[in-house]
Amino acid sequence: MKRPLLALSVVALSLSSIITPLHASAALPLKVDNHELPSLAPMLEQVSPAVVSIAVEGTQVSTQQIPDSFRFFFGDQLPAEQPQERPFRGLGSGVIIDAEKGRIVTNYHVINGADTIKVQLTDGREYDAELIGGDKMSDIALLKLTKKVKGLSEVTFADSDTLRVGDFTVAIGNPFGLGQTVTSGIVSALGRSGLNLDNLENFIQTDAAINSGNSGGALVNLNGELIGINTAILGPNGGNIGIGFAIPSNMIRNLTDQIIEFGEVKRGMLGVQGGEITTELAEALGYESNHGAFVNQVMPDSAADKAGLQAGDVIVSVNGKRIDTFSELRAKVATLGAGKKVTLGVIRDGDTKKFDVTLGESPTQQTKAEQLHAGLKGAALTNTTKADAYQGVKVTSVAENSPAASYQIEQGDIIIGVNRQPVANLGEFRAIAEKQDGILALHIQRGNRKVVVVVR
């Protein structure tokens, strides 16, 4: 697996120590020797069938540096680096979020590079799954079972913005490939970030035991509602130190909705630069708190600029929900999606103000066309925008003397169909291309003309 989950352990929460469950409907009392004891079993019987095990297989391509002393004997005929292909297998977990359509959410790192994805239900049934779309920066991927399956269960989403430190949590997953396992704990912290500065992080921290193979599994509350997807742990040398992280359910819902609608994540952009509130900065601003996102620059003509935000503002809430750090603001804005309208709470010169902002769209995200078909190597693709005359997949560049150029694919072409099936975005293109081992017939809009290009 590309980024395996490190193991960690947790001091188990003793259920016998809970005097009154937070939700009596989820943890019905059992009688043992005429004494009533709380139990999570009734809730788990309802939610566990919606958590699945995922097994993947694929090939990793790495490069090996060839020593200069060895290359001396071969001259320029031997490259400095030699690519190597290595097969890999991995295990993880997933959560069914749409039983009718067989949609499953998991971590991106669980399926990254996988050629085959198999899903096993709690009753032992096993099915093939395909990738609908994913987002590496937020570590979320959406899968779909390749055939219609009856009798599936799905989870209900909770509002993760209402979570509080101390709320009870239950983690369900497939640690070490042992089969479905349940552990319990509490919310240890909220809004955690800093594990990978390049990613979008706004984690729920929990002490529920999460181990290798739990990636993509469910973190639920005592009502059996999904509050997060388990994604990462912290532990030296694989040790279990009681620190696990989950992606909040609201973030998951925003991302999966975008993948379903557009075939990709359309990342929202606010257009500000800044950082965290330090004690020194708070004193300099006359700000009597250390929570919020400090804005030190507003980009010209950005969504923030158009809404009236200024350098020196402190953003303290998004849609009425408190913001503690700049990293949390960045993650929430990016995953809400382009075009979404949000209300920002801002502290300016000691006064509280509100600004309505329509989020902009991040710079175009390009996909290497060879990821869809080898014959398209050398071309870069992206989804069309409202500014384009036609909807589909746009060719943004074509390298000279590349396979794509040999098929006379041109920069500016808009692919509107593949194999006589219309495509509106990269997600739909990918879904068709992955099922074809050979020829792709691309229906292209080139200016005012329609062209069909056959790629082998």
Short mmCIF file of C-alpha atoms in Angstrom, two decimals:
data_model
loop_
_atom_site.label_atom_id
_atom_site.label_comp_id
_atom_site.label_asym_id
_atom_site.label_seq_id
_atom_site.Cartn_x
_atom_site.Cartn_y
_atom_site.Cartn_z
CA MET A 1 0.00 0.00 0.00
CA LYS A 2 1.33 3.42 -0.93
CA ARG A 3 1.03 4.99 2.50
CA PRO A 4 0.37 2.20 5.01
CA LEU A 5 -1.35 3.02 8.23
CA LEU A 6 1.02 2.74 11.19
CA ALA A 7 -0.24 0.72 14.13
CA LEU A 8 -1.33 2.21 17.43
CA SER A 9 -3.14 0.93 20.45
CA VAL A 10 -5.52 2.48 22.96
CA VAL A 11 -6.54 1.99 26.53
CA ALA A 12 -10.02 0.54 25.95
CA LEU A 13 -12.97 2.44 27.32
CA SER A 14 -14.65 0.21 29.88
CA LEU A 15 -18.33 0.15 29.03
CA SER A 16 -19.15 -1.01 32.55
CA SER A 17 -17.92 2.36 33.77
CA ILE A 18 -20.58 4.22 31.80
CA ILE A 19 -23.44 4.90 34.18
CA THR A 20 -25.84 6.28 31.57
CA PRO A 21 -25.30 5.98 27.79
CA LEU A 22 -25.49 9.25 25.87
CA HIS A 23 -28.18 7.83 23.61
CA ALA A 24 -30.38 5.26 25.24
CA SER A 25 -31.83 4.20 21.89
CA ALA A 26 -28.36 3.20 20.64
CA ALA A 27 -27.09 1.37 23.74
CA LEU A 28 -29.97 -0.59 25.21
CA PRO A 29 -29.43 -2.02 28.72
CA LEU A 30 -28.87 -5.75 29.07
CA LYS A 31 -29.60 -7.81 32.15
CA VAL A 32 -26.72 -9.81 33.59
CA ASP A 33 -27.49 -11.50 36.92
CA ASN A 34 -30.47 -9.16 37.23
CA HIS A 35 -28.20 -6.12 36.87
CA GLU A 36 -28.64 -3.78 33.94
CA LEU A 37 -25.47 -3.02 31.96
CA PRO A 38 -25.15 -0.79 28.88
CA SER A 39 -24.19 -2.38 25.57
CA LEU A 40 -23.25 -1.11 22.13
CA ALA A 41 -24.36 -4.37 20.52
CA PRO A 42 -27.81 -3.18 19.31
CA MET A 43 -26.25 -0.18 17.55
CA LEU A 44 -23.45 -2.26 16.04
CA GLU A 45 -25.88 -4.82 14.68
CA GLN A 46 -27.40 -2.01 12.64
CA VAL A 47 -24.25 -0.21 11.42
CA SER A 48 -21.62 -2.97 11.09
CA PRO A 49 -23.02 -4.42 7.81
CA ALA A 50 -22.31 -1.04 6.17
CA VAL A 51 -18.56 -1.36 6.88
CA VAL A 52 -16.67 -3.51 4.36
CA SER A 53 -13.20 -4.96 3.91
CA ILE A 54 -11.22 -3.92 0.84
CA ALA A 55 -8.42 -5.91 -0.83
CA VAL A 56 -6.38 -4.36 -3.64
CA GLU A 57 -3.71 -5.53 -6.05
CA GLY A 58 -1.58 -3.46 -8.36
CA THR A 59 1.89 -2.60 -9.61
CA GLN A 60 4.16 0.09 -8.24
CA VAL A 61 6.67 1.70 -10.57
CA SER A 62 9.89 2.91 -8.98
CA THR A 63 13.25 4.03 -10.36
CA GLN A 64 16.63 2.61 -9.42
CA GLN A 65 19.73 4.78 -9.76
CA ILE A 66 22.41 3.13 -11.93
CA PRO A 67 25.94 3.76 -10.55
CA ASP A 68 28.11 5.91 -12.80
CA SER A 69 30.96 3.40 -12.51
CA PHE A 70 28.69 0.72 -14.00
CA ARG A 71 27.30 2.99 -16.73
CA PHE A 72 30.86 3.80 -17.88
CA PHE A 73 31.08 0.43 -19.66
CA PHE A 74 27.86 1.01 -21.62
CA GLY A 75 28.24 4.66 -22.54
CA ASP A 76 25.04 6.59 -23.28
CA GLN A 77 23.11 3.41 -24.08
CA LEU A 78 22.34 2.81 -20.39
CA PRO A 79 20.04 5.39 -18.72
CA ALA A 80 20.94 6.94 -15.38
CA GLU A 81 17.74 5.52 -13.86
CA GLN A 82 16.12 2.17 -14.45
CA PRO A 83 12.35 1.85 -13.90
CA GLN A 84 11.20 -1.15 -11.91
CA GLU A 85 7.72 -2.61 -11.56
CA ARG A 86 6.80 -4.33 -8.33
CA PRO A 87 3.46 -5.98 -7.64
CA PHE A 88 1.78 -5.09 -4.37
CA ARG A 89 -1.23 -6.15 -2.35
CA GLY A 90 -3.01 -4.19 0.32
CA LEU A 91 -5.88 -4.37 2.77
CA GLY A 92 -8.15 -1.65 4.04
CA SER A 93 -11.71 -0.82 4.95
CA GLY A 94 -14.60 1.10 3.44
CA VAL A 95 -18.07 2.40 4.29
CA ILE A 96 -21.21 2.01 2.17
CA ILE A 97 -22.84 5.43 1.82
CA ASP A 98 -25.38 4.53 -0.89
CA ALA A 99 -26.81 1.01 -0.74
CA GLU A 100 -29.02 1.47 -3.80
CA LYS A 101 -26.12 2.42 -6.11
CA GLY A 102 -23.39 0.43 -4.34
CA ARG A 103 -21.23 3.45 -3.53
CA ILE A 104 -18.45 3.05 -0.98
CA VAL A 105 -16.14 5.67 0.51
CA THR A 106 -12.60 4.81 1.59
CA ASN A 107 -9.17 6.44 1.82
CA TYR A 108 -7.37 7.41 -1.37
CA HIS A 109 -4.18 5.79 -0.12
CA VAL A 110 -6.00 2.45 0.23
CA ILE A 111 -6.72 2.17 -3.50
CA ASN A 112 -3.95 4.36 -4.97
CA GLY A 113 -2.30 2.47 -7.82
CA ALA A 114 -4.65 -0.50 -7.57
CA ASP A 115 -5.43 -2.48 -10.70
CA THR A 116 -8.10 -4.59 -9.01
CA ILE A 117 -10.34 -3.73 -6.05
CA LYS A 118 -12.38 -6.36 -4.24
CA VAL A 119 -14.94 -5.62 -1.54
CA GLN A 120 -16.02 -8.17 1.05
CA LEU A 121 -19.23 -7.70 3.02
CA THR A 122 -19.66 -8.79 6.63
CA ASP A 123 -21.69 -11.82 5.48
CA GLY A 124 -18.75 -13.05 3.38
CA ARG A 125 -20.01 -12.04 -0.05
CA GLU A 126 -17.27 -10.61 -2.28
CA TYR A 127 -17.61 -8.28 -5.26
CA ASP A 128 -15.43 -6.30 -7.65
CA ALA A 129 -15.43 -2.52 -7.33
CA GLU A 130 -14.28 0.32 -9.55
CA LEU A 131 -12.98 3.79 -8.74
CA ILE A 132 -15.44 6.60 -9.46
CA GLY A 133 -13.04 9.33 -8.38
CA GLY A 134 -10.74 10.43 -5.60
CA ASP A 135 -8.84 13.29 -4.06
CA LYS A 136 -5.29 12.66 -2.92
CA MET A 137 -4.97 15.90 -0.93
CA SER A 138 -7.90 15.03 1.33
CA ASP A 139 -7.26 11.25 1.15
CA ILE A 140 -10.80 10.38 0.03
CA ALA A 141 -11.87 7.97 -2.73
CA LEU A 142 -15.31 6.92 -3.90
CA LEU A 143 -15.85 3.38 -5.21
CA LYS A 144 -18.79 1.65 -6.85
CA LEU A 145 -19.59 -2.07 -6.96
CA THR A 146 -19.47 -3.27 -10.57
CA LYS A 147 -22.75 -5.18 -10.27
CA LYS A 148 -26.10 -4.57 -8.65
CA VAL A 149 -26.13 -6.10 -5.15
CA LYS A 150 -29.23 -6.63 -3.05
CA GLY A 151 -29.40 -6.45 0.71
CA LEU A 152 -26.75 -3.78 1.26
CA SER A 153 -26.77 -1.51 4.32
CA GLU A 154 -25.64 2.11 4.38
CA VAL A 155 -24.57 4.53 7.08
CA THR A 156 -26.29 7.73 8.08
CA PHE A 157 -24.13 10.86 8.17
CA ALA A 158 -23.85 12.85 11.38
CA ASP A 159 -23.07 16.58 11.49
CA SER A 160 -19.39 16.48 12.43
CA ASP A 161 -19.41 20.22 13.15
CA THR A 162 -21.43 19.52 16.31
CA LEU A 163 -18.80 17.18 17.78
CA ARG A 164 -17.26 18.03 21.14
CA VAL A 165 -14.12 16.80 22.84
CA GLY A 166 -15.23 14.00 25.12
CA ASP A 167 -17.97 12.62 22.86
CA PHE A 168 -17.86 8.82 22.64
CA THR A 169 -16.55 7.22 19.44
CA VAL A 170 -16.63 3.70 18.00
CA ALA A 171 -14.18 2.64 15.27
CA ILE A 172 -15.11 -0.21 12.91
CA GLY A 173 -12.67 -1.68 10.42
CA ASN A 174 -10.48 -4.55 9.29
CA PRO A 175 -7.18 -4.26 11.24
CA PHE A 176 -4.35 -6.50 10.03
CA GLY A 177 -6.82 -8.37 7.82
CA LEU A 178 -8.29 -10.13 10.85
CA GLY A 179 -11.88 -9.34 9.85
CA GLN A 180 -14.28 -6.76 11.16
CA THR A 181 -13.22 -5.41 14.54
CA VAL A 182 -14.83 -2.82 16.81
CA THR A 183 -13.03 -0.54 19.27
CA SER A 184 -14.27 2.37 21.36
CA GLY A 185 -12.96 5.63 22.76
CA ILE A 186 -13.69 9.35 22.80
CA VAL A 187 -13.04 12.43 20.71
CA SER A 188 -9.64 13.51 22.00
CA ALA A 189 -9.32 16.72 19.96
CA LEU A 190 -10.78 18.48 16.93
CA GLY A 191 -9.31 20.39 14.00
CA ARG A 192 -5.97 18.56 14.07
CA SER A 193 -3.51 19.22 11.23
CA GLY A 194 0.20 19.14 10.51
CA LEU A 195 0.64 15.46 9.61
CA ASN A 196 1.30 16.37 5.97
CA LEU A 197 1.50 20.07 5.18
CA ASP A 198 0.73 19.47 1.48
CA ASN A 199 -2.63 17.87 2.27
CA LEU A 200 -5.95 19.27 3.42
CA GLU A 201 -6.23 18.31 7.08
CA ASN A 202 -8.95 18.97 9.61
CA PHE A 203 -8.86 15.71 11.56
CA ILE A 204 -10.90 14.36 14.43
CA GLN A 205 -8.43 12.91 16.93
CA THR A 206 -9.60 9.83 18.84
CA ASP A 207 -8.14 7.28 21.23
CA ALA A 208 -10.28 4.44 19.82
CA ALA A 209 -7.86 1.71 18.74
CA ILE A 210 -6.98 2.13 15.05
CA ASN A 211 -4.45 -0.16 13.38
CA SER A 212 -3.11 -1.06 9.95
CA GLY A 213 -6.10 -2.08 7.84
CA ASN A 214 -8.49 0.28 9.61
CA SER A 215 -7.84 2.86 6.87
CA GLY A 216 -11.13 3.84 5.28
CA GLY A 217 -13.22 2.35 8.10
CA ALA A 218 -15.98 4.06 10.00
CA LEU A 219 -15.82 6.23 13.09
CA VAL A 220 -19.36 6.46 14.45
CA ASN A 221 -21.15 7.98 17.43
CA LEU A 222 -23.34 6.07 19.86
CA ASN A 223 -26.28 6.49 17.51
CA GLY A 224 -24.38 4.58 14.82
CA GLU A 225 -24.07 7.71 12.68
CA LEU A 226 -20.91 8.33 10.69
CA ILE A 227 -18.76 11.08 12.19
CA GLY A 228 -15.55 10.30 10.29
CA ILE A 229 -13.41 7.99 8.16
CA ASN A 230 -10.35 6.60 9.93
CA THR A 231 -7.27 7.61 7.97
CA ALA A 232 -4.05 7.94 9.98
CA ILE A 233 -2.36 7.16 13.26
CA LEU A 234 0.63 8.39 15.20
CA GLY A 235 2.97 5.91 16.81
CA PRO A 236 6.75 5.39 16.94
CA ASN A 237 8.00 2.09 15.55
CA GLY A 238 4.46 0.91 14.94
CA GLY A 239 3.67 1.31 18.61
CA ASN A 240 0.17 1.96 19.82
CA ILE A 241 0.05 5.25 21.72
CA GLY A 242 -3.65 6.10 21.53
CA ILE A 243 -3.59 8.82 18.85
CA GLY A 244 -5.68 8.17 15.76
CA PHE A 245 -7.14 10.54 13.18
CA ALA A 246 -10.35 10.56 11.14
CA ILE A 247 -11.62 12.76 8.31
CA PRO A 248 -14.83 14.52 9.46
CA SER A 249 -18.11 13.34 7.93
CA ASN A 250 -19.08 16.81 6.65
CA MET A 251 -15.83 16.98 4.71
CA ILE A 252 -16.49 13.49 3.29
CA ARG A 253 -20.00 14.39 2.19
CA ASN A 254 -18.84 17.58 0.44
CA LEU A 255 -16.11 15.73 -1.45
CA THR A 256 -18.18 12.70 -2.48
CA ASP A 257 -21.02 14.94 -3.67
CA GLN A 258 -18.55 16.75 -5.94
CA ILE A 259 -17.07 13.50 -7.27
CA ILE A 260 -20.55 12.18 -8.07
CA GLU A 261 -21.59 15.41 -9.81
CA PHE A 262 -18.40 16.38 -11.62
CA GLY A 263 -16.21 13.28 -11.64
CA GLU A 264 -13.59 15.16 -9.63
CA VAL A 265 -13.24 17.54 -6.69
CA LYS A 266 -13.79 21.18 -7.72
CA ARG A 267 -11.75 22.80 -4.99
CA GLY A 268 -13.02 26.08 -3.59
CA MET A 269 -10.75 29.13 -3.36
CA LEU A 270 -11.10 32.02 -0.92
CA GLY A 271 -8.03 33.94 -2.07
CA VAL A 272 -6.28 34.79 1.19
CA GLN A 273 -2.86 34.07 2.63
CA GLY A 274 -2.16 33.96 6.35
CA GLY A 275 -1.33 31.84 9.34
CA GLU A 276 -2.15 30.88 12.89
CA ILE A 277 -2.87 33.26 15.77
CA THR A 278 0.07 33.39 18.18
CA THR A 279 0.10 34.99 21.61
CA GLU A 280 2.33 37.81 20.34
CA LEU A 281 0.13 38.41 17.31
CA ALA A 282 -3.05 38.43 19.43
CA GLU A 283 -1.52 41.03 21.74
CA ALA A 284 -0.44 43.19 18.78
CA LEU A 285 -3.97 43.05 17.34
CA GLY A 286 -5.66 43.62 20.68
CA TYR A 287 -7.36 40.26 20.15
CA GLU A 288 -8.31 38.45 23.35
CA SER A 289 -8.23 34.88 21.99
CA ASN A 290 -5.89 32.47 20.23
CA HIS A 291 -8.43 30.86 17.90
CA GLY A 292 -9.06 31.91 14.34
CA ALA A 293 -7.23 32.33 11.02
CA PHE A 294 -5.13 35.47 10.60
CA VAL A 295 -5.22 37.06 7.12
CA ASN A 296 -2.01 38.82 6.11
CA GLN A 297 -2.82 39.20 2.41
CA VAL A 298 -5.94 39.24 0.22
CA MET A 299 -5.32 38.32 -3.41
CA PRO A 300 -6.61 40.90 -5.95
CA ASP A 301 -9.92 39.99 -7.67
CA SER A 302 -10.28 36.90 -5.50
CA ALA A 303 -13.50 35.79 -3.80
CA ALA A 304 -12.29 37.32 -0.54
CA ASP A 305 -11.38 40.61 -2.24
CA LYS A 306 -14.78 40.86 -3.92
CA ALA A 307 -16.50 40.20 -0.58
CA GLY A 308 -14.57 42.97 1.20
CA LEU A 309 -12.08 41.07 3.37
CA GLN A 310 -8.87 42.91 4.26
CA ALA A 311 -5.35 42.12 5.43
CA GLY A 312 -5.32 42.08 9.22
CA ASP A 313 -8.73 40.40 9.52
CA VAL A 314 -9.11 37.35 11.74
CA ILE A 315 -11.58 34.77 10.37
CA VAL A 316 -13.24 33.07 13.34
CA SER A 317 -16.16 31.15 11.77
CA VAL A 318 -17.47 29.58 8.56
CA ASN A 319 -21.25 29.35 8.25
CA GLY A 320 -21.55 29.95 11.97
CA LYS A 321 -19.11 27.16 12.89
CA ARG A 322 -16.03 28.19 14.86
CA ILE A 323 -12.62 28.14 13.15
CA ASP A 324 -9.59 27.57 15.38
CA THR A 325 -6.68 27.57 12.91
CA PHE A 326 -5.73 28.69 9.41
CA SER A 327 -5.23 25.02 8.45
CA GLU A 328 -8.82 24.30 9.45
CA LEU A 329 -10.05 27.25 7.36
CA ARG A 330 -8.00 26.05 4.37
CA ALA A 331 -9.39 22.52 4.58
CA LYS A 332 -13.01 23.60 5.00
CA VAL A 333 -12.94 26.14 2.17
CA ALA A 334 -11.16 23.79 -0.25
CA THR A 335 -13.54 20.91 0.35
CA LEU A 336 -16.76 22.94 0.29
CA GLY A 337 -16.34 23.29 -3.46
CA ALA A 338 -16.13 26.05 -6.03
CA GLY A 339 -19.19 28.25 -6.37
CA LYS A 340 -20.48 27.57 -2.86
CA LYS A 341 -21.74 30.55 -0.87
CA VAL A 342 -20.40 30.82 2.67
CA THR A 343 -20.73 33.31 5.50
CA LEU A 344 -17.48 34.22 7.24
CA GLY A 345 -17.34 35.61 10.77
CA VAL A 346 -14.49 38.11 10.99
CA ILE A 347 -12.87 40.13 13.78
CA ARG A 348 -11.67 43.52 12.46
CA ASP A 349 -10.29 46.20 14.79
CA GLY A 350 -12.04 44.56 17.72
CA ASP A 351 -15.44 44.48 16.00
CA THR A 352 -17.27 41.35 14.78
CA LYS A 353 -18.39 41.45 11.16
CA LYS A 354 -19.97 39.01 8.72
CA PHE A 355 -19.13 38.62 5.04
CA ASP A 356 -21.00 36.60 2.41
CA VAL A 357 -18.50 35.04 0.01
CA THR A 358 -18.97 33.00 -3.18
CA LEU A 359 -15.95 30.74 -3.36
CA GLY A 360 -13.87 30.82 -6.50
CA GLU A 361 -12.39 27.84 -8.32
CA SER A 362 -8.82 26.69 -7.86
CA PRO A 363 -6.43 26.74 -10.82
CA THR A 364 -7.19 24.05 -13.38
CA GLN A 365 -6.20 20.58 -12.28
CA GLN A 366 -4.75 18.59 -15.14
CA THR A 367 -4.69 14.83 -15.61
CA LYS A 368 -2.03 12.99 -17.58
CA ALA A 369 -3.93 11.33 -20.41
CA GLU A 370 -1.83 8.13 -20.29
CA GLN A 371 -3.55 7.38 -16.99
CA LEU A 372 -6.67 6.79 -19.06
CA HIS A 373 -5.15 5.11 -22.13
CA ALA A 374 -1.56 4.45 -23.22
CA GLY A 375 -2.27 5.81 -26.70
CA LEU A 376 -3.01 9.23 -25.22
CA LYS A 377 0.45 9.61 -23.70
CA GLY A 378 1.77 13.13 -24.08
CA ALA A 379 -1.58 14.87 -23.70
CA ALA A 380 -2.88 16.67 -20.62
CA LEU A 381 -6.62 16.76 -19.93
CA THR A 382 -8.94 18.74 -17.71
CA ASN A 383 -12.67 19.27 -17.29
CA THR A 384 -14.24 22.07 -19.27
CA THR A 385 -15.51 25.18 -17.49
CA LYS A 386 -18.47 27.50 -18.01
CA ALA A 387 -16.28 29.62 -20.26
CA ASP A 388 -15.95 26.78 -22.78
CA ALA A 389 -18.49 26.51 -25.59
CA TYR A 390 -18.94 22.76 -25.11
CA GLN A 391 -19.04 20.46 -22.09
CA GLY A 392 -16.64 17.55 -21.88
CA VAL A 393 -12.92 16.91 -21.39
CA LYS A 394 -10.52 19.51 -22.72
CA VAL A 395 -7.05 18.82 -24.14
CA THR A 396 -4.84 21.50 -22.56
CA SER A 397 -1.52 20.44 -24.12
CA VAL A 398 0.02 17.86 -26.45
CA ALA A 399 3.74 17.06 -26.40
CA GLU A 400 5.56 16.95 -29.73
CA ASN A 401 6.31 13.50 -31.17
CA SER A 402 4.14 11.87 -28.49
CA PRO A 403 1.62 9.05 -29.11
CA ALA A 404 -1.21 11.57 -28.65
CA ALA A 405 0.33 13.83 -31.31
CA SER A 406 0.67 10.88 -33.70
CA TYR A 407 -3.10 10.40 -33.47
CA GLN A 408 -3.48 14.08 -34.43
CA ILE A 409 -5.00 15.09 -31.13
CA GLU A 410 -4.66 18.86 -30.79
CA GLN A 411 -4.49 21.36 -27.96
CA GLY A 412 -7.92 22.89 -27.44
CA ASP A 413 -9.83 19.79 -28.54
CA ILE A 414 -12.87 19.00 -26.40
CA ILE A 415 -13.69 15.31 -26.06
CA ILE A 416 -17.49 15.09 -25.86
CA GLY A 417 -17.87 11.33 -26.27
CA VAL A 418 -16.01 8.03 -25.99
CA ASN A 419 -17.08 4.89 -27.84
CA ARG A 420 -20.43 6.50 -28.76
CA GLN A 421 -21.13 7.36 -25.12
CA PRO A 422 -21.30 11.06 -24.16
CA VAL A 423 -18.84 12.26 -21.52
CA ALA A 424 -19.25 15.44 -19.50
CA ASN A 425 -16.12 15.17 -17.34
CA LEU A 426 -12.97 13.20 -16.59
CA GLY A 427 -14.85 10.91 -14.22
CA GLU A 428 -17.15 9.69 -17.00
CA PHE A 429 -14.20 9.41 -19.41
CA ARG A 430 -12.29 7.31 -16.89
CA ALA A 431 -15.25 5.02 -16.23
CA ILE A 432 -15.47 4.16 -19.95
CA ALA A 433 -11.73 3.95 -20.60
CA GLU A 434 -11.11 1.58 -17.69
CA LYS A 435 -13.50 -0.95 -19.21
CA GLN A 436 -11.77 -0.89 -22.61
CA ASP A 437 -8.56 -2.82 -23.12
CA GLY A 438 -8.13 -1.81 -26.75
CA ILE A 439 -9.58 0.84 -29.03
CA LEU A 440 -11.08 4.15 -27.94
CA ALA A 441 -13.15 6.14 -30.42
CA LEU A 442 -12.96 9.75 -29.27
CA HIS A 443 -15.70 12.10 -30.44
CA ILE A 444 -14.04 15.51 -30.49
CA GLN A 445 -15.35 19.03 -30.88
CA ARG A 446 -12.62 21.00 -32.66
CA GLY A 447 -13.76 24.56 -33.07
CA ASN A 448 -16.92 24.35 -35.16
CA ARG A 449 -16.13 20.88 -36.50
CA LYS A 450 -16.74 17.42 -35.08
CA VAL A 451 -13.92 14.88 -35.45
CA VAL A 452 -13.63 11.20 -34.53
CA VAL A 453 -10.17 10.01 -33.52
CA VAL A 454 -9.52 6.29 -33.06
CA VAL A 455 -6.83 5.57 -30.46
CA ARG A 456 -5.27 2.13 -30.14
#
